[in-house]
Amino acid sequence: MNGRHGTVVIIGNFDGVHIGHAELVRRARTAGGGGASRVVAMTFDPHPLARIQPSAAPARLTTFERRAALLSECGVDEVIRLQPSAALLALTPEEFIEHVVRDVHPVAIVEGQDFRFGKGRAGDVETLRQLGTRHGFSVHIVPPVEAVMTDGMVAPASSTLARWLLSHGRVKDAAAVLGREYELDGIVVKGDQRGRQLGYPTANLGTECLLPADGVYAGWAVLPDGREVPAAISVGTKPMFGGVSRLLEAHLLGKPDVSRWSEYGWPIRVRVSRWLRDQMMFESVESLIRQIEADCRRAMPEGAVTA
């Protein structure tokens, strides 16, 4: 890591890279003076709780690769992945600055007002300021950025809030927090082929990202060739067929050639745009098919160009 000079550092999980994170980067771009300093993001992956208390670790909003790409789009010059080993998590706040952060030669560190760091989250903003005085970097604290919900309510943007909104099917409100519609990256995996048997083949997404609440959504699939096609997205257990595990399936709406991307092994990105309805039980397969037809009509954006 040696050789870097005049960096501005931001430290955190940055899961989801929401509007608060984007503001942190924006402020970091100018914190070094004249905007000439490189911005370095140090991000923990996986979340430290995955090592300390795995059952309490939050579900991911983004893969590390997607998180790094989003941070770069915001203006970060370099993303450093910090794996939360036992040795790293045992560092005191001062040791963390001395043995990890100082390697990138910070002239400034930019953080939110609730920033905590070091063993047991013992360090706070005041600790950071004291260490900055000792080690020669300035500290800039950014106030929370508020997101406006569809009902007019206002709340500070956070990854925790985005997860809560998604778990309640409030995908438009989650988009207000994230600054974009929620996306899940994954690989098409083999399912029970039930959709194919019903005449509506689906791409079953194998993903480590948080699944939104059970239900049917309108959205988009970003294909490996770069095209974006409308999709009817189902999340749930398929109770009519005795399912237990929660799955995300996307039926791609468009020209026949897009169906080949439903084959196993292809990497795709699913973007969740609108809630359509709850997961339902049906009296017959025929009534299920009629509902799928209606879902597909509602999921198709007006005037959409289908690949």
mmCIF file of C-alpha atoms in Angstrom:
data_model
loop_
_atom_site.group_PDB
_atom_site.id
_atom_site.type_symbol
_atom_site.label_atom_id
_atom_site.label_comp_id
_atom_site.label_asym_id
_atom_site.label_seq_id
_atom_site.Cartn_x
_atom_site.Cartn_y
_atom_site.Cartn_z
ATOM 1 C CA MET A 1 0.000 0.000 0.000
ATOM 2 C CA ASN A 2 2.993 2.275 0.218
ATOM 3 C CA GLY A 3 3.455 5.063 -2.294
ATOM 4 C CA ARG A 4 0.069 6.686 -1.831
ATOM 5 C CA HIS A 5 0.205 10.314 -0.792
ATOM 6 C CA GLY A 6 -2.491 12.775 0.159
ATOM 7 C CA THR A 7 -5.421 10.369 0.325
ATOM 8 C CA VAL A 8 -8.821 11.120 1.795
ATOM 9 C CA VAL A 9 -10.206 8.031 3.508
ATOM 10 C CA ILE A 10 -13.743 6.849 4.207
ATOM 11 C CA ILE A 11 -14.257 3.721 6.302
ATOM 12 C CA GLY A 12 -17.359 1.572 6.684
ATOM 13 C CA ASN A 13 -19.432 -1.327 5.427
ATOM 14 C CA PHE A 14 -21.077 0.763 2.688
ATOM 15 C CA ASP A 15 -23.560 -2.023 2.006
ATOM 16 C CA GLY A 16 -26.022 -0.870 -0.632
ATOM 17 C CA VAL A 17 -24.052 2.351 -1.269
ATOM 18 C CA HIS A 18 -27.047 4.550 -0.420
ATOM 19 C CA ILE A 19 -27.508 8.315 -0.730
ATOM 20 C CA GLY A 20 -25.747 8.906 2.588
ATOM 21 C CA HIS A 21 -22.682 7.047 1.349
ATOM 22 C CA ALA A 22 -22.766 9.040 -1.891
ATOM 23 C CA GLU A 23 -22.753 12.280 0.118
ATOM 24 C CA LEU A 24 -19.804 10.989 2.138
ATOM 25 C CA VAL A 25 -17.859 10.465 -1.087
ATOM 26 C CA ARG A 26 -18.882 13.871 -2.416
ATOM 27 C CA ARG A 27 -17.556 15.542 0.720
ATOM 28 C CA ALA A 28 -14.390 13.444 0.576
ATOM 29 C CA ARG A 29 -13.680 14.699 -2.951
ATOM 30 C CA THR A 30 -13.067 18.186 -1.530
ATOM 31 C CA ALA A 31 -11.796 17.371 1.973
ATOM 32 C CA GLY A 32 -8.168 17.061 0.886
ATOM 33 C CA GLY A 33 -8.027 20.641 -0.356
ATOM 34 C CA GLY A 34 -8.504 21.659 -3.966
ATOM 35 C CA GLY A 35 -10.063 18.318 -4.868
ATOM 36 C CA ALA A 36 -6.668 16.867 -5.886
ATOM 37 C CA SER A 37 -6.469 14.087 -3.259
ATOM 38 C CA ARG A 38 -7.334 10.508 -4.077
ATOM 39 C CA VAL A 39 -10.370 9.135 -2.268
ATOM 40 C CA VAL A 40 -9.864 5.691 -0.739
ATOM 41 C CA ALA A 41 -12.769 3.649 0.638
ATOM 42 C CA MET A 42 -11.962 0.970 3.203
ATOM 43 C CA THR A 43 -14.874 -1.425 3.385
ATOM 44 C CA PHE A 44 -15.400 -4.506 5.528
ATOM 45 C CA ASP A 45 -16.399 -7.645 3.669
ATOM 46 C CA PRO A 46 -18.095 -9.669 4.915
ATOM 47 C CA HIS A 47 -19.829 -7.665 7.640
ATOM 48 C CA PRO A 48 -17.876 -7.978 10.947
ATOM 49 C CA LEU A 49 -20.926 -9.558 12.593
ATOM 50 C CA ALA A 50 -20.547 -12.485 10.200
ATOM 51 C CA ARG A 51 -17.476 -13.444 12.239
ATOM 52 C CA ILE A 52 -18.491 -12.184 15.687
ATOM 53 C CA GLN A 53 -22.129 -13.354 15.723
ATOM 54 C CA PRO A 54 -23.108 -14.963 12.402
ATOM 55 C CA SER A 55 -26.788 -15.319 13.315
ATOM 56 C CA ALA A 56 -27.023 -11.540 13.766
ATOM 57 C CA ALA A 57 -25.196 -10.589 10.567
ATOM 58 C CA PRO A 58 -27.417 -8.548 8.220
ATOM 59 C CA ALA A 59 -28.265 -9.861 4.761
ATOM 60 C CA ARG A 60 -26.282 -8.234 1.972
ATOM 61 C CA LEU A 61 -27.732 -5.511 -0.209
ATOM 62 C CA THR A 62 -24.772 -5.736 -2.592
ATOM 63 C CA THR A 63 -22.016 -8.163 -3.445
ATOM 64 C CA PHE A 64 -18.529 -6.816 -2.809
ATOM 65 C CA GLU A 65 -17.937 -6.437 -6.546
ATOM 66 C CA ARG A 66 -21.118 -4.416 -7.025
ATOM 67 C CA ARG A 67 -20.389 -2.325 -3.954
ATOM 68 C CA ALA A 68 -16.925 -1.478 -5.272
ATOM 69 C CA ALA A 69 -18.373 -0.532 -8.667
ATOM 70 C CA LEU A 70 -21.011 1.720 -7.093
ATOM 71 C CA LEU A 71 -18.425 3.426 -4.897
ATOM 72 C CA SER A 72 -16.306 4.048 -7.978
ATOM 73 C CA GLU A 73 -19.320 5.542 -9.763
ATOM 74 C CA CYS A 74 -19.761 7.900 -6.797
ATOM 75 C CA GLY A 75 -16.180 9.119 -7.152
ATOM 76 C CA VAL A 76 -13.999 6.772 -5.093
ATOM 77 C CA ASP A 77 -10.567 6.218 -6.647
ATOM 78 C CA GLU A 78 -9.670 3.020 -4.808
ATOM 79 C CA VAL A 79 -11.620 0.460 -2.797
ATOM 80 C CA ILE A 80 -9.737 -1.576 -0.200
ATOM 81 C CA ARG A 81 -11.390 -4.731 1.064
ATOM 82 C CA LEU A 82 -10.899 -5.346 4.784
ATOM 83 C CA GLN A 83 -11.644 -8.928 5.744
ATOM 84 C CA PRO A 84 -12.750 -8.981 9.395
ATOM 85 C CA SER A 85 -10.241 -11.476 10.752
ATOM 86 C CA ALA A 86 -9.940 -12.070 14.481
ATOM 87 C CA ALA A 87 -6.679 -10.115 14.445
ATOM 88 C CA LEU A 88 -8.267 -7.112 12.704
ATOM 89 C CA LEU A 89 -11.280 -7.072 15.013
ATOM 90 C CA ALA A 90 -8.983 -7.208 18.057
ATOM 91 C CA LEU A 91 -7.271 -3.913 17.178
ATOM 92 C CA THR A 92 -7.954 -0.986 19.482
ATOM 93 C CA PRO A 93 -9.073 2.250 17.798
ATOM 94 C CA GLU A 94 -5.515 3.610 17.901
ATOM 95 C CA GLU A 95 -4.035 0.352 16.597
ATOM 96 C CA PHE A 96 -6.562 0.334 13.761
ATOM 97 C CA ILE A 97 -5.473 3.808 12.675
ATOM 98 C CA GLU A 98 -1.763 3.057 13.124
ATOM 99 C CA HIS A 99 -1.648 -0.390 11.499
ATOM 100 C CA VAL A 100 -4.381 -0.174 8.856
ATOM 101 C CA VAL A 101 -5.388 3.368 7.962
ATOM 102 C CA ARG A 102 -1.966 5.026 8.103
ATOM 103 C CA ASP A 103 -0.754 2.687 5.335
ATOM 104 C CA VAL A 104 -2.670 4.822 2.819
ATOM 105 C CA HIS A 105 -1.207 8.117 4.120
ATOM 106 C CA PRO A 106 -4.449 9.970 4.910
ATOM 107 C CA VAL A 107 -4.539 13.748 4.979
ATOM 108 C CA ALA A 108 -8.213 13.578 5.930
ATOM 109 C CA ILE A 109 -10.836 11.081 7.079
ATOM 110 C CA VAL A 110 -14.507 11.732 6.316
ATOM 111 C CA GLU A 111 -17.209 9.907 8.297
ATOM 112 C CA GLY A 112 -20.796 10.080 9.457
ATOM 113 C CA GLN A 113 -21.616 11.273 12.945
ATOM 114 C CA ASP A 114 -22.409 7.750 14.233
ATOM 115 C CA PHE A 115 -19.060 6.292 13.092
ATOM 116 C CA ARG A 116 -17.587 3.680 15.455
ATOM 117 C CA PHE A 117 -14.367 1.731 15.045
ATOM 118 C CA GLY A 118 -11.872 -0.492 16.848
ATOM 119 C CA LYS A 119 -12.362 -3.459 19.153
ATOM 120 C CA GLY A 120 -15.858 -3.527 20.569
ATOM 121 C CA ARG A 121 -16.683 -0.372 18.572
ATOM 122 C CA ALA A 122 -14.833 1.537 21.292
ATOM 123 C CA GLY A 123 -13.774 4.444 19.075
ATOM 124 C CA ASP A 124 -16.147 7.228 18.082
ATOM 125 C CA VAL A 125 -15.924 10.557 16.277
ATOM 126 C CA GLU A 126 -14.178 12.239 19.210
ATOM 127 C CA THR A 127 -11.633 9.406 19.356
ATOM 128 C CA LEU A 128 -11.036 9.866 15.640
ATOM 129 C CA ARG A 129 -10.443 13.593 16.085
ATOM 130 C CA GLN A 130 -7.902 12.948 18.851
ATOM 131 C CA LEU A 131 -6.063 10.431 16.690
ATOM 132 C CA GLY A 132 -6.171 12.861 13.779
ATOM 133 C CA THR A 133 -4.429 15.493 15.872
ATOM 134 C CA ARG A 134 -1.811 12.947 16.896
ATOM 135 C CA HIS A 135 -1.194 11.493 13.439
ATOM 136 C CA GLY A 136 -1.624 14.562 11.268
ATOM 137 C CA PHE A 137 -4.924 14.120 9.432
ATOM 138 C CA SER A 138 -8.061 16.231 9.587
ATOM 139 C CA VAL A 139 -11.476 14.796 10.429
ATOM 140 C CA HIS A 140 -14.667 15.834 8.640
ATOM 141 C CA ILE A 141 -18.070 14.738 9.942
ATOM 142 C CA VAL A 142 -21.021 14.575 7.554
ATOM 143 C CA PRO A 143 -24.572 14.865 8.942
ATOM 144 C CA PRO A 144 -27.188 12.249 7.989
ATOM 145 C CA VAL A 145 -28.831 12.494 4.576
ATOM 146 C CA GLU A 146 -32.607 12.208 4.677
ATOM 147 C CA ALA A 147 -34.687 10.136 2.284
ATOM 148 C CA VAL A 148 -38.276 11.091 1.466
ATOM 149 C CA MET A 149 -40.729 8.184 1.408
ATOM 150 C CA THR A 150 -43.697 7.914 -0.954
ATOM 151 C CA ASP A 151 -46.042 8.873 1.904
ATOM 152 C CA GLY A 152 -44.054 12.039 2.597
ATOM 153 C CA MET A 153 -42.313 10.707 5.699
ATOM 154 C CA VAL A 154 -38.630 11.578 6.034
ATOM 155 C CA ALA A 155 -35.938 9.349 7.561
ATOM 156 C CA PRO A 156 -32.127 9.306 7.663
ATOM 157 C CA ALA A 157 -30.768 7.037 4.937
ATOM 158 C CA SER A 158 -29.111 3.876 6.203
ATOM 159 C CA SER A 159 -28.460 0.332 5.047
ATOM 160 C CA THR A 160 -30.590 -0.902 7.948
ATOM 161 C CA LEU A 161 -33.538 1.201 6.778
ATOM 162 C CA ALA A 162 -33.146 -0.037 3.192
ATOM 163 C CA ARG A 163 -33.206 -3.651 4.393
ATOM 164 C CA TRP A 164 -36.326 -3.015 6.498
ATOM 165 C CA LEU A 165 -38.156 -1.377 3.615
ATOM 166 C CA LEU A 166 -37.274 -4.209 1.235
ATOM 167 C CA SER A 167 -38.345 -6.835 3.769
ATOM 168 C CA HIS A 168 -41.752 -5.112 3.832
ATOM 169 C CA GLY A 169 -42.079 -4.900 0.042
ATOM 170 C CA ARG A 170 -41.641 -1.124 -0.021
ATOM 171 C CA VAL A 171 -39.330 -1.142 -3.014
ATOM 172 C CA LYS A 172 -40.049 2.436 -4.115
ATOM 173 C CA ASP A 173 -39.155 3.729 -0.653
ATOM 174 C CA ALA A 174 -36.026 1.563 -0.662
ATOM 175 C CA ALA A 175 -35.102 3.189 -3.981
ATOM 176 C CA ALA A 176 -35.402 6.608 -2.309
ATOM 177 C CA VAL A 177 -32.877 5.487 0.314
ATOM 178 C CA LEU A 178 -30.507 3.828 -2.151
ATOM 179 C CA GLY A 179 -30.751 6.512 -4.815
ATOM 180 C CA ARG A 180 -31.663 3.861 -7.405
ATOM 181 C CA GLU A 181 -33.914 0.832 -7.731
ATOM 182 C CA TYR A 182 -32.819 -2.210 -5.740
ATOM 183 C CA GLU A 183 -30.775 -4.728 -7.716
ATOM 184 C CA LEU A 184 -29.721 -8.292 -6.998
ATOM 185 C CA ASP A 185 -26.745 -9.890 -8.736
ATOM 186 C CA GLY A 186 -26.586 -13.628 -9.136
ATOM 187 C CA ILE A 187 -26.375 -16.698 -11.315
ATOM 188 C CA VAL A 188 -29.279 -18.512 -12.971
ATOM 189 C CA VAL A 189 -29.654 -21.820 -11.130
ATOM 190 C CA LYS A 190 -31.755 -24.907 -11.751
ATOM 191 C CA GLY A 191 -35.228 -24.843 -10.217
ATOM 192 C CA ASP A 192 -38.151 -27.258 -10.388
ATOM 193 C CA GLN A 193 -39.015 -26.035 -13.923
ATOM 194 C CA ARG A 194 -42.568 -25.354 -12.785
ATOM 195 C CA GLY A 195 -42.721 -22.093 -14.731
ATOM 196 C CA ARG A 196 -41.578 -23.812 -17.903
ATOM 197 C CA GLN A 197 -44.294 -26.431 -17.470
ATOM 198 C CA LEU A 198 -46.881 -23.650 -17.135
ATOM 199 C CA GLY A 199 -45.630 -21.901 -20.272
ATOM 200 C CA TYR A 200 -43.778 -19.154 -18.396
ATOM 201 C CA PRO A 201 -40.102 -20.142 -18.039
ATOM 202 C CA THR A 202 -38.258 -18.258 -15.333
ATOM 203 C CA ALA A 203 -34.674 -17.457 -14.454
ATOM 204 C CA ASN A 204 -34.193 -18.705 -10.901
ATOM 205 C CA LEU A 205 -31.646 -16.389 -9.317
ATOM 206 C CA GLY A 206 -29.001 -17.835 -7.043
ATOM 207 C CA THR A 207 -27.884 -14.810 -5.043
ATOM 208 C CA GLU A 208 -26.333 -13.847 -1.728
ATOM 209 C CA CYS A 209 -28.301 -10.581 -1.707
ATOM 210 C CA LEU A 210 -31.365 -9.867 0.425
ATOM 211 C CA LEU A 211 -34.629 -11.009 -1.146
ATOM 212 C CA PRO A 212 -37.460 -8.472 -0.871
ATOM 213 C CA ALA A 213 -40.750 -9.442 0.778
ATOM 214 C CA ASP A 214 -42.721 -12.322 -0.706
ATOM 215 C CA GLY A 215 -44.860 -11.201 -3.603
ATOM 216 C CA VAL A 216 -44.850 -10.348 -7.284
ATOM 217 C CA TYR A 217 -43.001 -7.330 -8.639
ATOM 218 C CA ALA A 218 -42.416 -5.547 -11.908
ATOM 219 C CA GLY A 219 -38.805 -4.959 -12.775
ATOM 220 C CA TRP A 220 -35.986 -5.512 -15.190
ATOM 221 C CA ALA A 221 -33.315 -8.084 -15.941
ATOM 222 C CA VAL A 222 -29.881 -6.954 -17.058
ATOM 223 C CA LEU A 223 -28.624 -9.673 -19.397
ATOM 224 C CA PRO A 224 -25.004 -10.784 -19.889
ATOM 225 C CA ASP A 225 -24.981 -9.048 -23.288
ATOM 226 C CA GLY A 226 -25.853 -5.737 -21.617
ATOM 227 C CA ARG A 227 -29.490 -5.534 -22.697
ATOM 228 C CA GLU A 228 -32.165 -4.625 -20.161
ATOM 229 C CA VAL A 229 -35.501 -6.375 -20.580
ATOM 230 C CA PRO A 230 -38.730 -6.055 -18.560
ATOM 231 C CA ALA A 231 -39.404 -8.872 -16.130
ATOM 232 C CA ALA A 232 -42.216 -10.180 -13.949
ATOM 233 C CA ILE A 233 -40.504 -11.132 -10.694
ATOM 234 C CA SER A 234 -41.845 -13.580 -8.129
ATOM 235 C CA VAL A 235 -40.405 -13.891 -4.620
ATOM 236 C CA GLY A 236 -41.596 -16.549 -2.201
ATOM 237 C CA THR A 237 -42.007 -20.236 -1.469
ATOM 238 C CA LYS A 238 -44.535 -21.237 -4.151
ATOM 239 C CA PRO A 239 -47.061 -22.442 -1.524
ATOM 240 C CA MET A 240 -49.400 -23.939 -4.129
ATOM 241 C CA PHE A 241 -46.720 -26.521 -4.924
ATOM 242 C CA GLY A 242 -45.605 -27.167 -1.354
ATOM 243 C CA GLY A 243 -42.471 -25.062 -1.521
ATOM 244 C CA VAL A 244 -40.472 -24.255 1.604
ATOM 245 C CA SER A 245 -37.382 -22.319 0.528
ATOM 246 C CA ARG A 246 -37.720 -18.686 -0.528
ATOM 247 C CA LEU A 247 -36.769 -18.103 -4.159
ATOM 248 C CA LEU A 248 -36.577 -15.249 -6.630
ATOM 249 C CA GLU A 249 -37.738 -16.075 -10.149
ATOM 250 C CA ALA A 250 -37.809 -13.665 -13.070
ATOM 251 C CA HIS A 251 -39.893 -14.271 -16.183
ATOM 252 C CA LEU A 252 -38.250 -12.269 -18.958
ATOM 253 C CA LEU A 253 -40.705 -10.319 -21.090
ATOM 254 C CA GLY A 254 -39.645 -9.717 -24.649
ATOM 255 C CA LYS A 255 -38.631 -11.276 -27.896
ATOM 256 C CA PRO A 256 -38.115 -15.046 -27.970
ATOM 257 C CA ASP A 257 -34.317 -14.779 -28.009
ATOM 258 C CA VAL A 258 -34.203 -13.424 -24.448
ATOM 259 C CA SER A 259 -35.437 -16.754 -23.071
ATOM 260 C CA ARG A 260 -32.026 -18.332 -23.610
ATOM 261 C CA TRP A 261 -30.709 -16.184 -20.763
ATOM 262 C CA SER A 262 -32.975 -18.205 -18.465
ATOM 263 C CA GLU A 263 -30.652 -21.175 -18.958
ATOM 264 C CA TYR A 264 -28.494 -22.261 -16.035
ATOM 265 C CA GLY A 265 -25.155 -20.649 -15.296
ATOM 266 C CA TRP A 266 -25.693 -17.199 -16.808
ATOM 267 C CA PRO A 267 -24.922 -14.189 -14.587
ATOM 268 C CA ILE A 268 -27.817 -11.726 -14.526
ATOM 269 C CA ARG A 269 -28.862 -8.703 -12.501
ATOM 270 C CA VAL A 270 -32.491 -8.333 -11.449
ATOM 271 C CA ARG A 271 -33.806 -4.827 -10.739
ATOM 272 C CA VAL A 272 -36.963 -4.600 -8.636
ATOM 273 C CA SER A 273 -39.106 -1.606 -9.620
ATOM 274 C CA ARG A 274 -42.730 -1.953 -8.465
ATOM 275 C CA TRP A 275 -44.802 -4.052 -6.087
ATOM 276 C CA LEU A 276 -47.686 -5.759 -7.905
ATOM 277 C CA ARG A 277 -49.350 -8.126 -5.430
ATOM 278 C CA ASP A 278 -48.953 -10.504 -2.495
ATOM 279 C CA GLN A 279 -48.054 -14.155 -2.838
ATOM 280 C CA MET A 280 -51.322 -16.079 -3.267
ATOM 281 C CA MET A 281 -52.834 -19.548 -3.174
ATOM 282 C CA PHE A 282 -54.908 -20.590 -6.194
ATOM 283 C CA GLU A 283 -57.804 -23.002 -6.580
ATOM 284 C CA SER A 284 -56.388 -24.515 -9.748
ATOM 285 C CA VAL A 285 -53.455 -24.424 -12.131
ATOM 286 C CA GLU A 286 -55.726 -22.687 -14.644
ATOM 287 C CA SER A 287 -56.436 -19.822 -12.236
ATOM 288 C CA LEU A 288 -52.705 -19.542 -11.522
ATOM 289 C CA ILE A 289 -51.943 -19.256 -15.236
ATOM 290 C CA ARG A 290 -54.586 -16.557 -15.660
ATOM 291 C CA GLN A 291 -53.009 -14.603 -12.803
ATOM 292 C CA ILE A 292 -49.515 -15.001 -14.289
ATOM 293 C CA GLU A 293 -50.839 -13.620 -17.582
ATOM 294 C CA ALA A 294 -52.258 -10.606 -15.727
ATOM 295 C CA ASP A 295 -48.998 -10.125 -13.800
ATOM 296 C CA CYS A 296 -46.998 -10.113 -17.025
ATOM 297 C CA ARG A 297 -49.286 -7.490 -18.566
ATOM 298 C CA ARG A 298 -48.916 -5.260 -15.511
ATOM 299 C CA ALA A 299 -45.150 -5.785 -15.370
ATOM 300 C CA MET A 300 -44.635 -4.658 -18.968
ATOM 301 C CA PRO A 301 -43.892 -0.903 -18.956
ATOM 302 C CA GLU A 302 -46.048 1.109 -21.314
ATOM 303 C CA GLY A 303 -44.231 1.572 -24.602
ATOM 304 C CA ALA A 304 -41.308 -0.615 -23.498
ATOM 305 C CA VAL A 305 -38.928 -1.845 -26.171
ATOM 306 C CA THR A 306 -38.527 -5.534 -25.445
ATOM 307 C CA ALA A 307 -34.924 -6.226 -26.442
#
